C-alpha positions as a printed NumPy array, in Angstrom:
array([[125.476,  10.201, 102.362],
       [129.081,  10.844, 103.424],
       [129.881,  13.059, 100.438],
       [130.51 ,  16.758, 100.954],
       [127.861,  18.829,  99.211],
       [129.268,  20.961,  96.402],
       [127.602,  24.093,  97.761],
       [129.492,  23.992, 101.08 ],
       [132.884,  24.119,  99.347],
       [131.898,  27.292,  97.53 ],
       [130.525,  28.792, 100.726],
       [133.819,  28.159, 102.539],
       [135.865,  29.573,  99.648],
       [133.655,  32.67 ,  99.614],
       [134.049,  33.078, 103.359],
       [137.849,  32.823, 103.047],
       [137.897,  35.485, 100.292],
       [135.686,  37.871, 102.244],
       [137.79 ,  37.38 , 105.394],
       [141.011,  38.033, 103.493],
       [139.534,  41.197, 101.965],
       [138.379,  42.538, 105.321],
       [141.785,  41.781, 106.857],
       [143.524,  43.582, 103.995],
       [141.347,  46.66 , 104.444],
       [141.92 ,  46.654, 108.195],
       [145.686,  46.605, 107.71 ],
       [145.54 ,  49.533, 105.27 ],
       [143.77 ,  51.902, 107.679],
       [146.251,  54.48 , 109.019],
       [146.972,  54.228, 112.724],
       [147.439,  57.97 , 113.223],
       [145.648,  61.097, 112.096],
       [147.384,  63.395, 109.616],
       [149.142,  66.408, 111.141],
       [146.983,  69.509, 111.603],
       [148.256,  72.419, 109.465],
       [145.592,  74.894, 110.656],
       [147.561,  76.288, 113.652],
       [150.613,  76.762, 111.427],
       [148.528,  78.609, 108.821],
       [147.051,  80.793, 111.57 ],
       [150.564,  81.741, 112.692],
       [151.488,  82.705, 109.117],
       [148.27 ,  84.729, 108.791],
       [148.865,  86.53 , 112.087],
       [152.284,  87.688, 110.893],
       [151.014,  88.54 , 107.391],
       [148.204,  90.666, 108.832],
       [150.525,  92.728, 111.008],
       [150.816,  96.383, 109.98 ],
       [154.452,  96.283, 111.094],
       [157.379,  94.008, 110.483],
       [156.887,  90.892, 112.577],
       [158.449,  87.488, 113.209],
       [157.036,  84.225, 114.525],
       [158.039,  80.598, 114.991],
       [155.76 ,  77.599, 115.044],
       [156.759,  74.004, 115.912],
       [155.978,  71.36 , 113.287],
       [155.23 ,  67.731, 114.053],
       [155.273,  66.22 , 110.565],
       [157.584,  64.322, 108.259],
       [157.2  ,  66.595, 105.232],
       [156.   ,  70.104, 104.512],
       [154.872,  71.835, 101.329],
       [154.681,  75.625, 101.396],
       [152.984,  77.492,  98.59 ],
       [151.876,  81.106,  98.23 ],
       [148.251,  80.197,  98.939],
       [148.39 ,  77.175, 101.25 ],
       [150.506,  74.933, 103.439],
       [150.573,  71.142, 103.509],
       [151.854,  68.797, 106.211],
       [152.396,  65.069, 105.706],
       [152.884,  62.461, 108.438],
       [152.296,  58.76 , 109.073],
       [148.524,  59.258, 108.955],
       [148.48 ,  61.062, 105.607],
       [148.573,  64.644, 104.383],
       [146.474,  67.68 , 105.257],
       [146.387,  71.217, 103.88 ],
       [145.327,  74.636, 105.147],
       [144.95 ,  77.851, 103.168],
       [146.321,  81.293, 103.973],
       [144.012,  84.278, 104.34 ],
       [146.561,  86.77 , 102.961],
       [148.217,  86.812,  99.557],
       [151.623,  88.169, 100.551],
       [153.036,  84.741, 101.584],
       [156.376,  83.864,  99.982],
       [157.936,  80.372, 100.354],
       [161.582,  81.082, 101.168],
       [162.959,  77.546, 101.627],
       [165.665,  76.624,  99.144],
       [166.411,  80.231,  98.196],
       [169.603,  81.305,  99.947],
       [169.096,  85.065,  99.929],
       [165.443,  84.925, 100.943],
       [166.317,  82.496, 103.753],
       [168.939,  84.982, 104.971],
       [166.251,  87.678, 105.153],
       [163.852,  85.21 , 106.792],
       [166.432,  84.51 , 109.494],
       [166.854,  88.169, 110.384],
       [169.183,  89.913, 107.947],
       [167.846,  93.169, 106.514],
       [166.961,  92.985, 102.801],
       [169.308,  95.892, 102.083],
       [172.225,  93.773, 103.313],
       [171.322,  90.829, 101.081],
       [169.907,  92.356,  97.874],
       [171.453,  95.053,  95.665],
       [168.158,  96.908,  95.276],
       [164.489,  96.711,  96.1  ],
       [163.894,  95.668,  92.476],
       [166.171,  92.645,  92.983],
       [164.289,  91.818,  96.183],
       [160.935,  92.176,  94.391],
       [162.15 ,  89.896,  91.576],
       [163.305,  87.231,  94.056],
       [159.97 ,  87.433,  95.868],
       [158.044,  87.049,  92.6  ],
       [160.163,  84.058,  91.491],
       [159.561,  82.362,  94.842],
       [155.8  ,  83.023,  94.67 ],
       [155.424,  81.617,  91.152],
       [157.565,  78.491,  91.665],
       [155.784,  75.162,  92.083],
       [155.449,  74.019,  95.68 ],
       [157.134,  70.68 ,  96.407],
       [157.277,  68.387,  99.437],
       [160.425,  68.74 , 101.542],
       [161.622,  67.264, 104.82 ],
       [159.861,  69.128, 107.603],
       [161.988,  71.202, 109.976],
       [161.425,  71.218, 113.729],
       [159.95 ,  74.699, 113.516],
       [158.663,  76.987, 110.804],
       [159.877,  80.584, 110.669],
       [157.647,  83.419, 109.489],
       [158.801,  87.002, 108.915],
       [156.97 ,  89.976, 107.464],
       [159.326,  92.326, 105.639],
       [158.663,  95.689, 104.021],
       [161.424,  97.346, 102.027],
       [160.895, 100.29 ,  99.675],
       [157.387,  99.337,  98.671],
       [157.95 ,  95.574,  98.559],
       [155.825,  93.708, 101.135],
       [156.454,  90.014, 101.72 ],
       [155.692,  87.442, 104.382],
       [158.572,  84.983, 104.141],
       [157.901,  81.418, 105.325],
       [160.465,  78.634, 105.679],
       [163.005,  77.047, 107.952]])
């Protein structure tokens, strides 16, 4: 009469396991939403669609950024999100000294020996694998046309 039924022990153990699982799932849920890359991609597209040379800056509120020729990714405390570009002339310039110089305002003729050298640098940057890098405070975008080479440079 004063014995504990065997079934109640298993019920309590099951309740403890379910509670621990629910607590674990609750702690894994991110507390913030991932950063929104859509406005940044729109800025890149607006510069890329310009019939003239153009420049733009867009603030970034993320920990990491990945820029590829077809899309942009932002990563923050809430996860990662990506947005595609509408135009195919986007060139990731980050990490490439001469392209960054052009991105920051120098004319391509002052940085590259010829338009063929500029075209080769653009093609190498477009075909390289996109990697995550520490996000800058703002992203720079510049559309450049030089002797038949059209490029929309994107970077910091």
